[in-house]
PDB file of C-alpha atoms in Angstrom:
ATOM      1  CA  MET U 214       2.733 -22.866  15.069  1.00 69.00           C
ATOM      2  CA  THR U 215       5.188 -23.659  17.750  1.00 87.00           C
ATOM      3  CA  LEU U 216       7.263 -21.668  19.646  1.00 92.00           C
ATOM      4  CA  PRO U 217      10.996 -22.639  19.134  1.00 93.00           C
ATOM      5  CA  PRO U 218      12.369 -23.965  22.671  1.00 94.00           C
ATOM      6  CA  GLU U 219      15.171 -21.455  22.711  1.00 95.00           C
ATOM      7  CA  LEU U 220      13.203 -18.791  22.727  1.00 96.00           C
ATOM      8  CA  ALA U 221      10.404 -19.239  25.133  1.00 97.00           C
ATOM      9  CA  GLN U 222      12.205 -17.224  27.847  1.00 97.00           C
ATOM     10  CA  ALA U 223      12.512 -14.549  25.636  1.00 98.00           C
ATOM     11  CA  ALA U 224       8.858 -14.688  24.114  1.00 98.00           C
ATOM     12  CA  ARG U 225       7.792 -14.900  27.935  1.00 98.00           C
ATOM     13  CA  THR U 226       9.590 -11.414  28.874  1.00 98.00           C
ATOM     14  CA  LEU U 227       8.273  -9.530  25.354  1.00 98.00           C
ATOM     15  CA  PHE U 228       4.541 -10.890  25.857  1.00 98.00           C
ATOM     16  CA  GLY U 229       3.764 -12.306  29.322  1.00 97.00           C
ATOM     17  CA  ASP U 230       0.690 -12.923  30.074  1.00 97.00           C
ATOM     18  CA  ARG U 231      -0.305 -12.489  26.527  1.00 98.00           C
ATOM     19  CA  LEU U 232       1.958 -14.814  25.038  1.00 97.00           C
ATOM     20  CA  ASP U 233      -0.844 -16.931  24.145  1.00 97.00           C
ATOM     21  CA  LEU U 234      -2.595 -14.668  21.986  1.00 98.00           C
ATOM     22  CA  ALA U 235       0.565 -13.663  20.308  1.00 98.00           C
ATOM     23  CA  ALA U 236       0.838 -17.795  19.695  1.00 97.00           C
ATOM     24  CA  ALA U 237      -2.496 -17.639  18.243  1.00 97.00           C
ATOM     25  CA  TYR U 238      -1.381 -14.670  15.981  1.00 97.00           C
ATOM     26  CA  ALA U 239       1.537 -16.499  14.962  1.00 97.00           C
ATOM     27  CA  GLU U 240      -0.458 -19.741  13.789  1.00 96.00           C
ATOM     28  CA  LEU U 241      -2.987 -17.229  11.703  1.00 97.00           C
ATOM     29  CA  LEU U 242       0.422 -15.901  10.093  1.00 96.00           C
ATOM     30  CA  ALA U 243       1.911 -19.211   9.695  1.00 95.00           C
ATOM     31  CA  THR U 244      -1.962 -20.339   7.732  1.00 95.00           C
ATOM     32  CA  ASP U 245      -3.599 -17.628   6.216  1.00 95.00           C
ATOM     33  CA  GLY U 246      -1.165 -15.644   6.224  1.00 95.00           C
ATOM     34  CA  VAL U 247       0.947 -17.699   3.570  1.00 94.00           C
ATOM     35  CA  LEU U 248      -1.964 -18.187   1.610  1.00 94.00           C
ATOM     36  CA  ARG U 249      -2.767 -14.704   1.087  1.00 93.00           C
ATOM     37  CA  GLY U 250       0.536 -13.942  -0.127  1.00 92.00           C
ATOM     38  CA  LEU U 251       1.318 -11.738   2.952  1.00 93.00           C
ATOM     39  CA  ILE U 252       4.125 -14.270   4.566  1.00 91.00           C
ATOM     40  CA  GLY U 253       6.886 -16.217   2.169  1.00 90.00           C
ATOM     41  CA  PRO U 254       6.369 -19.989   2.591  1.00 89.00           C
ATOM     42  CA  ARG U 255      10.438 -19.804   3.820  1.00 89.00           C
ATOM     43  CA  GLU U 256       9.289 -17.374   6.281  1.00 88.00           C
ATOM     44  CA  THR U 257       6.793 -19.662   8.080  1.00 90.00           C
ATOM     45  CA  PRO U 258      10.125 -20.946  10.953  1.00 90.00           C
ATOM     46  CA  ARG U 259      11.570 -18.076  11.367  1.00 92.00           C
ATOM     47  CA  ILE U 260       7.650 -16.351  12.747  1.00 95.00           C
ATOM     48  CA  TRP U 261       8.758 -16.107  16.335  1.00 96.00           C
ATOM     49  CA  GLU U 262      12.134 -14.933  15.586  1.00 93.00           C
ATOM     50  CA  ARG U 263      11.963 -12.492  12.846  1.00 91.00           C
ATOM     51  CA  HIS U 264       8.163 -11.077  12.877  1.00 93.00           C
ATOM     52  CA  LEU U 265       6.927 -11.526  16.244  1.00 97.00           C
ATOM     53  CA  LEU U 266       9.940 -10.795  18.768  1.00 97.00           C
ATOM     54  CA  ASN U 267      11.633  -7.992  16.924  1.00 95.00           C
ATOM     55  CA  CYS U 268       8.646  -6.228  16.625  1.00 97.00           C
ATOM     56  CA  ALA U 269       7.670  -6.656  20.200  1.00 98.00           C
ATOM     57  CA  ALA U 270      11.128  -5.240  21.259  1.00 97.00           C
ATOM     58  CA  LEU U 271      10.175  -2.108  19.734  1.00 96.00           C
ATOM     59  CA  ALA U 272       7.698  -2.172  22.893  1.00 97.00           C
ATOM     60  CA  GLU U 273       9.861  -0.773  25.111  1.00 97.00           C
ATOM     61  CA  ARG U 274      10.460   2.364  22.893  1.00 97.00           C
ATOM     62  CA  ILE U 275       7.320   3.553  23.620  1.00 98.00           C
ATOM     63  CA  PRO U 276       5.464   5.484  26.210  1.00 97.00           C
ATOM     64  CA  ASP U 277       2.143   4.054  28.211  1.00 98.00           C
ATOM     65  CA  GLY U 278      -1.267   4.502  26.995  1.00 98.00           C
ATOM     66  CA  ALA U 279       0.378   5.771  23.903  1.00 98.00           C
ATOM     67  CA  SER U 280      -1.624   6.346  20.303  1.00 98.00           C
ATOM     68  CA  VAL U 281       0.445   4.332  17.707  1.00 98.00           C
ATOM     69  CA  ILE U 282      -0.146   4.526  13.562  1.00 98.00           C
ATOM     70  CA  ASP U 283       1.536   1.782  11.905  1.00 98.00           C
ATOM     71  CA  VAL U 284       2.153   2.565   8.373  1.00 97.00           C
ATOM     72  CA  GLY U 285       2.460   0.225   5.946  1.00 95.00           C
ATOM     73  CA  SER U 286       1.097  -2.360   8.011  1.00 96.00           C
ATOM     74  CA  GLY U 287       0.677  -5.326   5.859  1.00 95.00           C
ATOM     75  CA  ALA U 288       0.184  -8.735   7.829  1.00 96.00           C
ATOM     76  CA  GLY U 289       0.381  -6.098  10.585  1.00 97.00           C
ATOM     77  CA  LEU U 290       3.715  -5.834  11.597  1.00 96.00           C
ATOM     78  CA  PRO U 291       4.914  -3.949  13.525  1.00 97.00           C
ATOM     79  CA  GLY U 292       0.984  -2.714  14.632  1.00 98.00           C
ATOM     80  CA  LEU U 293      -0.500  -6.404  15.562  1.00 98.00           C
ATOM     81  CA  VAL U 294       2.723  -7.141  17.570  1.00 98.00           C
ATOM     82  CA  LEU U 295       2.664  -4.615  19.201  1.00 98.00           C
ATOM     83  CA  ALA U 296      -1.229  -4.474  19.956  1.00 98.00           C
ATOM     84  CA  ILE U 297      -0.819  -7.619  21.431  1.00 98.00           C
ATOM     85  CA  ALA U 298       2.243  -6.838  23.966  1.00 98.00           C
ATOM     86  CA  ARG U 299       0.690  -4.111  25.235  1.00 98.00           C
ATOM     87  CA  PRO U 300      -2.522  -3.827  25.882  1.00 97.00           C
ATOM     88  CA  ASP U 301      -2.578  -0.158  26.595  1.00 98.00           C
ATOM     89  CA  LEU U 302      -1.960   1.297  23.891  1.00 98.00           C
ATOM     90  CA  THR U 303      -4.470   1.954  20.710  1.00 98.00           C
ATOM     91  CA  VAL U 304      -3.314   0.625  17.443  1.00 98.00           C
ATOM     92  CA  THR U 305      -4.472   2.224  14.020  1.00 98.00           C
ATOM     93  CA  LEU U 306      -3.073   0.292  10.907  1.00 98.00           C
ATOM     94  CA  VAL U 307      -2.549   2.047   7.776  1.00 98.00           C
ATOM     95  CA  GLU U 308      -2.422  -0.338   4.720  1.00 97.00           C
ATOM     96  CA  PRO U 309      -3.564   0.596   1.413  1.00 96.00           C
ATOM     97  CA  LEU U 310      -4.106  -3.251  -0.461  1.00 96.00           C
ATOM     98  CA  ALA U 311      -7.589  -4.684   0.286  1.00 95.00           C
ATOM     99  CA  ARG U 312      -6.198  -7.775   0.500  1.00 94.00           C
ATOM    100  CA  ARG U 313      -4.321  -7.148   3.222  1.00 96.00           C
ATOM    101  CA  THR U 314      -6.527  -5.100   4.946  1.00 97.00           C
ATOM    102  CA  GLY U 315      -8.868  -7.735   4.621  1.00 97.00           C
ATOM    103  CA  PHE U 316      -6.729  -9.997   6.527  1.00 97.00           C
ATOM    104  CA  LEU U 317      -6.173  -7.383   9.030  1.00 98.00           C
ATOM    105  CA  ILE U 318      -9.633  -7.012   9.911  1.00 98.00           C
ATOM    106  CA  GLU U 319     -10.675 -10.356  10.559  1.00 97.00           C
ATOM    107  CA  THR U 320      -7.051 -11.274  12.356  1.00 98.00           C
ATOM    108  CA  VAL U 321      -8.849  -8.323  14.566  1.00 98.00           C
ATOM    109  CA  GLU U 322     -11.975  -9.711  15.519  1.00 98.00           C
ATOM    110  CA  ARG U 323     -10.264 -13.242  15.990  1.00 97.00           C
ATOM    111  CA  LEU U 324      -7.780 -12.010  18.161  1.00 98.00           C
ATOM    112  CA  GLY U 325     -10.274  -9.843  20.057  1.00 98.00           C
ATOM    113  CA  LEU U 326      -8.697  -6.957  19.922  1.00 98.00           C
ATOM    114  CA  ALA U 327     -10.948  -4.720  17.883  1.00 97.00           C
ATOM    115  CA  ARG U 328     -11.249  -2.338  21.465  1.00 97.00           C
ATOM    116  CA  THR U 329      -8.114  -1.133  20.773  1.00 98.00           C
ATOM    117  CA  VAL U 330      -7.124  -1.664  16.843  1.00 98.00           C
ATOM    118  CA  ARG U 331      -8.390  -0.258  14.202  1.00 97.00           C
ATOM    119  CA  VAL U 332      -7.818  -0.670  10.408  1.00 97.00           C
ATOM    120  CA  PHE U 333      -7.400   2.018   7.721  1.00 97.00           C
ATOM    121  CA  ARG U 334      -7.344   1.120   3.976  1.00 96.00           C
ATOM    122  CA  GLY U 335      -5.438   3.832   2.165  1.00 95.00           C
ATOM    123  CA  ARG U 336      -2.131   5.791   2.220  1.00 95.00           C
ATOM    124  CA  ALA U 337       0.167   7.509   4.657  1.00 96.00           C
ATOM    125  CA  GLU U 338      -0.852  10.775   2.683  1.00 95.00           C
ATOM    126  CA  GLU U 339      -4.504   9.982   2.817  1.00 95.00           C
ATOM    127  CA  ALA U 340      -4.715   9.229   6.161  1.00 96.00           C
ATOM    128  CA  ALA U 341      -2.521  13.055   7.310  1.00 96.00           C
ATOM    129  CA  ALA U 342      -4.729  14.596   5.154  1.00 94.00           C
ATOM    130  CA  GLY U 343      -8.553  12.963   5.745  1.00 91.00           C
ATOM    131  CA  SER U 344     -11.484  12.874   3.660  1.00 86.00           C
ATOM    132  CA  ARG U 345     -14.829  14.338   3.630  1.00 84.00           C
ATOM    133  CA  ASP U 346     -16.061  11.441   5.770  1.00 84.00           C
ATOM    134  CA  THR U 347     -12.851  10.699   7.825  1.00 86.00           C
ATOM    135  CA  ALA U 348     -10.926  12.985  10.090  1.00 91.00           C
ATOM    136  CA  PRO U 349      -6.914  13.227   9.410  1.00 94.00           C
ATOM    137  CA  LEU U 350      -5.589  10.587  11.397  1.00 96.00           C
ATOM    138  CA  SER U 351      -2.439  11.378  13.849  1.00 97.00           C
ATOM    139  CA  ALA U 352      -1.004   9.579  16.843  1.00 98.00           C
ATOM    140  CA  ASP U 353       1.610   9.763  19.719  1.00 98.00           C
ATOM    141  CA  VAL U 354       4.247   7.094  18.186  1.00 98.00           C
ATOM    142  CA  VAL U 355       4.240   6.289  14.014  1.00 98.00           C
ATOM    143  CA  THR U 356       5.997   3.048  13.299  1.00 98.00           C
ATOM    144  CA  ALA U 357       6.901   1.580  10.519  1.00 96.00           C
ATOM    145  CA  ARG U 358       8.886  -1.118   8.973  1.00 93.00           C
ATOM    146  CA  ALA U 359      10.733  -2.221   5.936  1.00 75.00           C
ATOM    147  CA  VAL U 360       8.995   0.253   4.372  1.00 73.00           C
ATOM    148  CA  ALA U 361      11.176   2.680   2.069  1.00 86.00           C
ATOM    149  CA  ALA U 362      14.021   4.570   2.718  1.00 91.00           C
ATOM    150  CA  LEU U 363      14.452   7.203   5.998  1.00 94.00           C
ATOM    151  CA  ASP U 364      13.816  10.075   3.965  1.00 94.00           C
ATOM    152  CA  ARG U 365      10.298   9.134   2.230  1.00 93.00           C
ATOM    153  CA  LEU U 366       9.664   7.293   5.375  1.00 94.00           C
ATOM    154  CA  ALA U 367       9.497  10.848   7.025  1.00 95.00           C
ATOM    155  CA  ALA U 368       7.418  12.438   4.444  1.00 95.00           C
ATOM    156  CA  TRP U 369       5.165  10.169   4.474  1.00 95.00           C
ATOM    157  CA  CYS U 370       4.885   9.306   8.687  1.00 96.00           C
ATOM    158  CA  LEU U 371       5.817  12.900  10.145  1.00 97.00           C
ATOM    159  CA  PRO U 372       2.883  14.344   9.257  1.00 97.00           C
ATOM    160  CA  LEU U 373       1.326  11.665  11.294  1.00 97.00           C
ATOM    161  CA  ALA U 374       2.565  12.272  14.438  1.00 97.00           C
ATOM    162  CA  VAL U 375       1.469  14.965  16.543  1.00 97.00           C
ATOM    163  CA  PRO U 376       4.040  17.710  17.188  1.00 96.00           C
ATOM    164  CA  GLY U 377       6.467  16.341  20.195  1.00 97.00           C
ATOM    165  CA  GLY U 378       5.847  12.600  18.861  1.00 98.00           C
ATOM    166  CA  ARG U 379       7.864  10.298  17.277  1.00 97.00           C
ATOM    167  CA  LEU U 380       8.680   8.201  14.202  1.00 98.00           C
ATOM    168  CA  ILE U 381      10.054   5.089  15.069  1.00 97.00           C
ATOM    169  CA  ALA U 382      10.978   2.709  12.298  1.00 96.00           C
ATOM    170  CA  LEU U 383      12.716  -0.516  12.511  1.00 96.00           C
ATOM    171  CA  LYS U 384      15.724  -0.682  10.219  1.00 94.00           C
ATOM    172  CA  GLY U 385      18.403  -3.415   9.286  1.00 89.00           C
ATOM    173  CA  ALA U 386      22.036  -3.108   9.299  1.00 87.00           C
ATOM    174  CA  SER U 387      22.107  -0.022   7.084  1.00 89.00           C
ATOM    175  CA  ALA U 388      20.107   2.555   9.729  1.00 93.00           C
ATOM    176  CA  ALA U 389      23.640   4.207  10.693  1.00 94.00           C
ATOM    177  CA  GLU U 390      24.483   5.255   6.871  1.00 94.00           C
ATOM    178  CA  GLU U 391      20.368   6.072   6.213  1.00 94.00           C
ATOM    179  CA  ILE U 392      21.208   8.318   9.140  1.00 95.00           C
ATOM    180  CA  ALA U 393      24.425   9.951   7.614  1.00 95.00           C
ATOM    181  CA  GLU U 394      22.573  10.125   3.891  1.00 94.00           C
ATOM    182  CA  HIS U 395      18.661  11.290   5.019  1.00 95.00           C
ATOM    183  CA  GLY U 396      19.780  13.308   8.487  1.00 94.00           C
ATOM    184  CA  ALA U 397      19.023  17.008   6.503  1.00 95.00           C
ATOM    185  CA  ALA U 398      15.889  15.741   4.563  1.00 95.00           C
ATOM    186  CA  VAL U 399      14.300  14.424   7.718  1.00 96.00           C
ATOM    187  CA  THR U 400      15.270  18.229   9.192  1.00 95.00           C
ATOM    188  CA  ARG U 401      13.579  19.893   6.778  1.00 95.00           C
ATOM    189  CA  LEU U 402      10.596  17.772   7.249  1.00 96.00           C
ATOM    190  CA  GLY U 403      10.234  18.894  10.550  1.00 96.00           C
ATOM    191  CA  GLY U 404      12.266  16.080  12.368  1.00 97.00           C
ATOM    192  CA  GLY U 405      14.574  16.201  14.505  1.00 96.00           C
ATOM    193  CA  GLU U 406      18.238  14.569  14.337  1.00 96.00           C
ATOM    194  CA  PRO U 407      17.485  10.512  14.006  1.00 97.00           C
ATOM    195  CA  GLU U 408      18.388   8.745  16.771  1.00 97.00           C
ATOM    196  CA  LEU U 409      19.885   4.597  16.513  1.00 97.00           C
ATOM    197  CA  HIS U 410      18.484   2.458  19.153  1.00 97.00           C
ATOM    198  CA  ARG U 411      19.137  -1.115  19.761  1.00 97.00           C
ATOM    199  CA  CYS U 412      15.824  -2.999  21.086  1.00 97.00           C
ATOM    200  CA  GLY U 413      15.682  -5.959  23.318  1.00 97.00           C
ATOM    201  CA  VAL U 414      19.454  -5.651  24.157  1.00 97.00           C
ATOM    202  CA  GLY U 415      19.694  -8.826  26.685  1.00 96.00           C
ATOM    203  CA  VAL U 416      16.569 -10.383  25.277  1.00 97.00           C
ATOM    204  CA  ILE U 417      16.952 -11.471  22.150  1.00 97.00           C
ATOM    205  CA  ASP U 418      19.690 -11.434  19.934  1.00 95.00           C
ATOM    206  CA  PRO U 419      20.741 -10.077  17.744  1.00 94.00           C
ATOM    207  CA  PRO U 420      18.398  -6.700  19.191  1.00 96.00           C
ATOM    208  CA  ALA U 421      16.086  -4.711  16.937  1.00 96.00           C
ATOM    209  CA  THR U 422      17.435  -1.846  15.530  1.00 96.00           C
ATOM    210  CA  VAL U 423      15.537   1.624  15.622  1.00 96.00           C
ATOM    211  CA  VAL U 424      15.793   4.442  13.796  1.00 97.00           C
ATOM    212  CA  GLU U 425      13.602   7.327  16.119  1.00 97.00           C
ATOM    213  CA  VAL U 426      12.954  11.114  14.958  1.00 97.00           C
ATOM    214  CA  VAL U 427      10.901  13.825  17.169  1.00 98.00           C
ATOM    215  CA  ARG U 428       8.603  15.874  15.220  1.00 97.00           C
ATOM    216  CA  GLU U 429       9.767  19.053  16.508  1.00 96.00           C
ATOM    217  CA  ARG U 430       8.225  21.152  13.407  1.00 92.00           C
ATOM    218  CA  VAL U 431       5.112  21.227  11.710  1.00 89.00           C
ATOM    219  CA  VAL U 432       5.751  21.663   7.723  1.00 83.00           C
ATOM    220  CA  GLY U 433       3.387  22.451   5.183  1.00 69.00           C
ATOM    221  CA  PRO U 434       3.500  21.715   1.931  1.00 61.00           C
ATOM    222  CA  ALA U 435       5.505  23.485  -0.681  1.00 48.00           C
ATOM    223  CA  ARG U 436       4.200  26.051  -2.240  1.00 48.00           C
ATOM    224  CA  LYS U 437       3.584  26.059  -6.044  1.00 47.00           C
ATOM    225  CA  LYS U 438       5.213  28.733  -8.006  1.00 50.00           C
ATOM    226  CA  GLY U 439       2.828  31.014 -10.292  1.00 50.00           C
ATOM    227  CA  PRO U 440       3.947  32.294 -13.599  1.00 55.00           C
ATOM    228  CA  LYS U 441       6.601  34.960 -13.496  1.00 52.00           C
ATOM    229  CA  ARG U 442       5.963  38.375 -14.412  1.00 52.00           C
ATOM    230  CA  SER U 443       7.873  41.148 -16.649  1.00 50.00           C
ATOM    231  CA  ARG U 444       8.868  44.486 -15.117  1.00 52.00           C
ATOM    232  CA  GLY U 445       5.627  45.704 -16.193  1.00 51.00           C
ATOM    233  CA  GLY U 446       3.176  43.480 -14.989  1.00 48.00           C
ATOM    234  CA  ARG U 447       2.521  41.101 -17.459  1.00 52.00           C
ATOM    235  CA  ARG U 448       2.884  37.021 -17.431  1.00 49.00           C
ATOM    236  CA  ARG U 449       5.970  35.787 -19.248  1.00 48.00           C
ATOM    237  CA  GLY U 450       4.441  33.357 -22.446  1.00 47.00           C
ATOM    238  CA  GLY U 451       1.022  34.230 -21.403  1.00 45.00           C
ATOM    239  CA  ARG U 452      -1.679  33.924 -24.125  1.00 44.00           C
ATOM    240  CA  ASP U 453      -2.681  36.663 -26.031  1.00 43.00           C
ATOM    241  CA  GLY U 454      -6.124  36.288 -24.451  1.00 42.00           C
ATOM    242  CA  ASP U 455      -5.046  36.737 -21.247  1.00 41.00           C
ATOM    243  CA  ARG U 456      -2.898  40.149 -21.427  1.00 34.00           C
TER     244      ARG U 456
END
């Protein structure tokens, strides 16, 4: 998977001395990724421009040494790209589908990233809740790319961010409209006011569009309403045996 010459300077800027590792990942996406249906064949010529560089630009919004959870990681975008560009990060790739997690596990091993990257098979809600065998996951930064509208994304991702942590979502041209439409829902879910950022300005063209939300409050699950009671204290609509 050859790096287009016109993108070489941007790739060197974003990946530095780990550019060869990024190139190895690009090759895996263009081969195994296509064969397994994780990347469309028509995407192969655009792997560097549309996928790797766009995702790597997101790194400028992530603090040094941060922990990262990538929700709906798919083929590892943007989580694996961030782990390659930023070896100071610890990254957890959250993905529910077996064929995708299989690819992610193999890719992490083949790229030698097992020290800083782990793969969790499951949905975001399962990662946040934990289980008998797995502690709940949380991180300083939660990332997502092309997963869902901002209100649903906040519902899935904010519970995975530590208080004061951030959701950083790669979005498209409609990002501003999503903020206007779903800002109130994000607030109800414990997030601050969504902010729009352009990443990679002067490095990639066009820059990556990012929506960032700080987790300001911990919001518990909605309480289920019990059956209504009559003035006499009895439940309305109950069976005779309940009285």
